[in-house]
Short mmCIF file of C-alpha atoms in Angstrom, two decimals:
data_model
loop_
_atom_site.label_atom_id
_atom_site.label_comp_id
_atom_site.label_asym_id
_atom_site.label_seq_id
_atom_site.Cartn_x
_atom_site.Cartn_y
_atom_site.Cartn_z
CA MET P 341 -85.54 -22.46 -9.23
CA PHE P 342 -87.59 -25.63 -9.62
CA ARG P 343 -88.60 -27.71 -6.65
CA VAL P 344 -89.20 -31.47 -6.82
CA ASN P 345 -92.99 -31.20 -6.66
CA GLU P 346 -93.03 -28.61 -9.47
CA VAL P 347 -90.87 -30.79 -11.71
CA HIS P 348 -93.08 -33.80 -10.93
CA ARG P 349 -96.21 -31.80 -11.82
CA VAL P 350 -94.66 -30.85 -15.19
CA LEU P 351 -93.59 -34.45 -15.89
CA THR P 352 -97.03 -35.87 -15.14
CA SER P 353 -99.24 -33.18 -16.68
CA ALA P 354 -100.93 -34.26 -19.93
CA THR P 355 -101.16 -30.58 -20.90
CA TYR P 356 -97.52 -30.65 -22.06
CA MET P 357 -98.30 -33.39 -24.58
CA GLY P 358 -101.17 -31.39 -26.05
CA LEU P 359 -104.22 -32.27 -23.99
CA CYS P 360 -105.64 -30.01 -21.27
CA ARG P 361 -108.32 -31.55 -19.06
CA TYR P 362 -110.92 -29.46 -17.24
CA ASN P 363 -113.50 -30.51 -14.66
CA ARG P 364 -111.20 -33.14 -13.16
CA LYS P 365 -112.12 -32.13 -9.60
CA ALA P 366 -115.40 -31.03 -8.14
CA ALA P 367 -115.30 -27.32 -7.31
CA ARG P 368 -116.66 -27.64 -3.79
CA THR P 369 -115.28 -30.97 -2.57
CA ARG P 370 -112.01 -31.04 -4.58
CA GLN P 371 -112.67 -34.76 -5.16
CA LEU P 372 -111.78 -36.31 -8.52
CA THR P 373 -114.76 -36.51 -10.84
CA ASP P 374 -115.62 -39.39 -13.15
CA PRO P 375 -113.26 -39.35 -16.20
CA LYS P 376 -116.27 -39.39 -18.55
CA ASP P 377 -117.20 -35.94 -17.17
CA TRP P 378 -113.80 -34.44 -17.97
CA ILE P 379 -113.59 -31.83 -20.69
CA GLU P 380 -110.55 -32.32 -22.93
CA VAL P 381 -109.25 -29.34 -24.90
CA PRO P 382 -106.40 -29.69 -27.42
CA VAL P 383 -103.48 -27.33 -26.78
CA PRO P 384 -100.11 -26.90 -28.53
CA VAL P 385 -97.78 -29.85 -27.99
CA ILE P 386 -94.65 -29.08 -25.99
CA VAL P 387 -93.52 -32.66 -25.37
CA GLU P 388 -94.01 -35.37 -27.99
CA PRO P 389 -96.53 -38.02 -26.84
CA ASP P 390 -94.04 -40.90 -27.20
CA VAL P 391 -91.51 -39.05 -25.00
CA TRP P 392 -94.26 -38.27 -22.46
CA ASP P 393 -95.30 -41.96 -22.42
CA ARG P 394 -91.71 -43.08 -21.83
CA VAL P 395 -91.39 -40.61 -18.93
CA GLN P 396 -94.62 -41.96 -17.41
CA GLN P 397 -93.34 -45.55 -17.70
CA HIS P 398 -90.04 -44.54 -16.11
CA LEU P 399 -91.78 -42.70 -13.25
CA GLN P 400 -94.10 -45.66 -12.71
CA SER P 401 -91.20 -48.12 -12.54
CA ARG P 402 -89.47 -46.00 -9.89
CA ARG P 403 -92.45 -45.58 -7.57
CA PRO P 404 -91.66 -46.83 -4.05
CA SER P 405 -94.70 -49.11 -4.19
CA VAL P 406 -93.17 -50.82 -7.25
CA THR P 407 -89.44 -50.57 -6.53
CA PRO P 408 -88.44 -50.10 -2.90
CA ALA P 409 -85.91 -47.40 -2.18
CA ARG P 410 -82.35 -48.56 -1.91
CA ILE P 411 -80.87 -48.60 1.55
CA THR P 412 -77.92 -46.24 1.41
CA ASN P 413 -77.09 -45.83 5.04
CA GLY P 414 -77.74 -47.56 8.28
CA ALA P 415 -76.29 -48.64 11.56
CA MET P 416 -74.93 -51.82 9.99
CA LEU P 417 -72.42 -52.36 7.19
CA LEU P 418 -74.57 -55.10 5.68
CA THR P 419 -77.95 -53.35 5.99
CA GLY P 420 -80.30 -54.84 3.41
CA ILE P 421 -77.70 -57.41 2.31
CA ALA P 422 -77.17 -59.90 5.14
CA VAL P 423 -79.66 -62.78 5.32
CA CYS P 424 -80.19 -65.54 7.84
CA PRO P 425 -78.60 -68.84 6.71
CA HIS P 426 -81.51 -70.81 8.23
CA CYS P 427 -84.63 -69.05 6.89
CA SER P 428 -83.22 -66.54 4.32
CA GLY P 429 -84.90 -63.71 6.24
CA GLY P 430 -83.20 -60.37 6.65
CA MET P 431 -80.77 -59.69 9.45
CA MET P 432 -81.39 -56.80 11.80
CA LEU P 433 -79.44 -55.02 14.48
CA GLY P 434 -79.56 -56.72 17.84
CA THR P 435 -77.90 -55.43 20.98
CA GLY P 436 -76.93 -56.79 24.36
CA LYS P 437 -75.83 -55.34 27.68
CA SER P 438 -77.62 -52.01 27.09
CA GLY P 439 -76.10 -51.56 23.65
CA GLN P 440 -72.57 -52.53 24.68
CA TYR P 441 -72.61 -55.49 22.25
CA ARG P 442 -74.01 -55.36 18.73
CA TYR P 443 -75.15 -58.34 16.70
CA TYR P 444 -76.66 -59.29 13.37
CA ALA P 445 -79.81 -61.15 14.37
CA CYS P 446 -82.43 -62.92 12.25
CA ALA P 447 -85.40 -60.57 11.89
CA ASN P 448 -87.83 -63.52 11.71
CA ALA P 449 -86.53 -64.97 14.98
CA ALA P 450 -86.57 -61.54 16.65
CA THR P 451 -90.06 -60.50 15.52
CA LYS P 452 -91.92 -63.82 15.19
CA GLY P 453 -90.13 -65.91 17.79
CA ARG P 454 -88.04 -69.05 17.75
CA THR P 455 -90.82 -71.03 16.08
CA ALA P 456 -90.33 -68.98 12.89
CA CYS P 457 -86.56 -69.46 12.83
CA LYS P 458 -83.93 -70.88 15.10
CA GLY P 459 -81.41 -68.43 13.65
CA ARG P 460 -78.52 -67.43 15.80
CA ARG P 461 -76.92 -64.08 16.37
CA ILE P 462 -73.47 -63.22 15.10
CA ARG P 463 -71.29 -60.46 16.53
CA MET P 464 -71.33 -57.46 14.23
CA GLU P 465 -67.57 -56.94 14.45
CA THR P 466 -66.92 -60.57 13.49
CA LEU P 467 -69.12 -60.56 10.37
CA ASP P 468 -68.11 -57.04 9.28
CA GLU P 469 -64.41 -57.92 9.58
CA ALA P 470 -64.88 -61.14 7.59
CA VAL P 471 -66.72 -59.28 4.80
CA LEU P 472 -64.24 -56.41 4.68
CA SER P 473 -61.27 -58.80 4.62
CA ALA P 474 -62.79 -60.76 1.74
CA PHE P 475 -63.60 -57.52 -0.09
CA GLU P 476 -60.10 -56.21 0.43
CA GLY P 477 -58.50 -59.46 -0.73
CA ARG P 478 -60.60 -59.82 -3.88
CA VAL P 479 -61.48 -56.30 -4.99
CA LEU P 480 -58.70 -54.13 -3.62
CA SER P 481 -55.84 -56.41 -4.60
CA ALA P 482 -52.67 -54.77 -5.93
CA ASP P 483 -53.28 -55.95 -9.52
CA ARG P 484 -56.88 -54.62 -9.60
CA LEU P 485 -56.38 -51.30 -7.84
CA PRO P 486 -54.94 -49.36 -10.83
CA LYS P 487 -57.88 -50.50 -13.00
CA LEU P 488 -60.38 -49.47 -10.32
CA LEU P 489 -58.80 -46.04 -9.94
CA GLU P 490 -58.76 -45.57 -13.71
CA GLY P 491 -62.44 -46.46 -13.93
CA ILE P 492 -63.34 -44.10 -11.09
CA THR P 493 -61.36 -41.30 -12.73
CA ARG P 494 -63.19 -41.84 -16.05
CA HIS P 495 -66.53 -41.82 -14.24
CA VAL P 496 -65.75 -38.60 -12.35
CA LEU P 497 -64.55 -36.86 -15.53
CA ALA P 498 -67.70 -37.93 -17.39
CA GLU P 499 -69.89 -36.60 -14.55
CA GLN P 500 -68.00 -33.29 -14.57
CA SER P 501 -68.43 -33.03 -18.33
CA GLN P 502 -72.18 -33.63 -18.04
CA ASN P 503 -72.45 -31.01 -15.29
CA ASP P 504 -70.51 -28.51 -17.42
CA ASP P 505 -72.85 -29.18 -20.36
CA ARG P 506 -75.91 -28.59 -18.14
CA GLU P 507 -74.54 -25.29 -16.88
CA ARG P 508 -74.15 -23.90 -20.40
#
């Protein structure tokens, strides 16, 4: 069984494209040495260099420092989506009465003060209900629902087919 770090090591190792590098780290300190001191030895190619280069570009484009991770869950329906109408800053969870009330609040106003933004709070239930009602009315309308279900079914069947192919 492969673990994530093992797969990453394989995907980033130049050895698989035919070039093994020795003397990359100092024996005692384990610090990287100067690249001019590396010893490069040709080895049989397992992965074509153009494929290896494309993988490196893909990995680079998906690094968290380049592309932030997508927010997939959170305490708020609109996490990472809602923005303040006054300053275009993100909205964060605000609470009142020891957590009894929940609000979307401007993150700039909450963290930098009212001089950064005079943004107001909006009750979470109010904004969530407005968004869900609009979503329901536009996306889940009776004329669109059969098309959506058909598309989801095609997607699920394609995923199952790909998984079956991988298992063979």
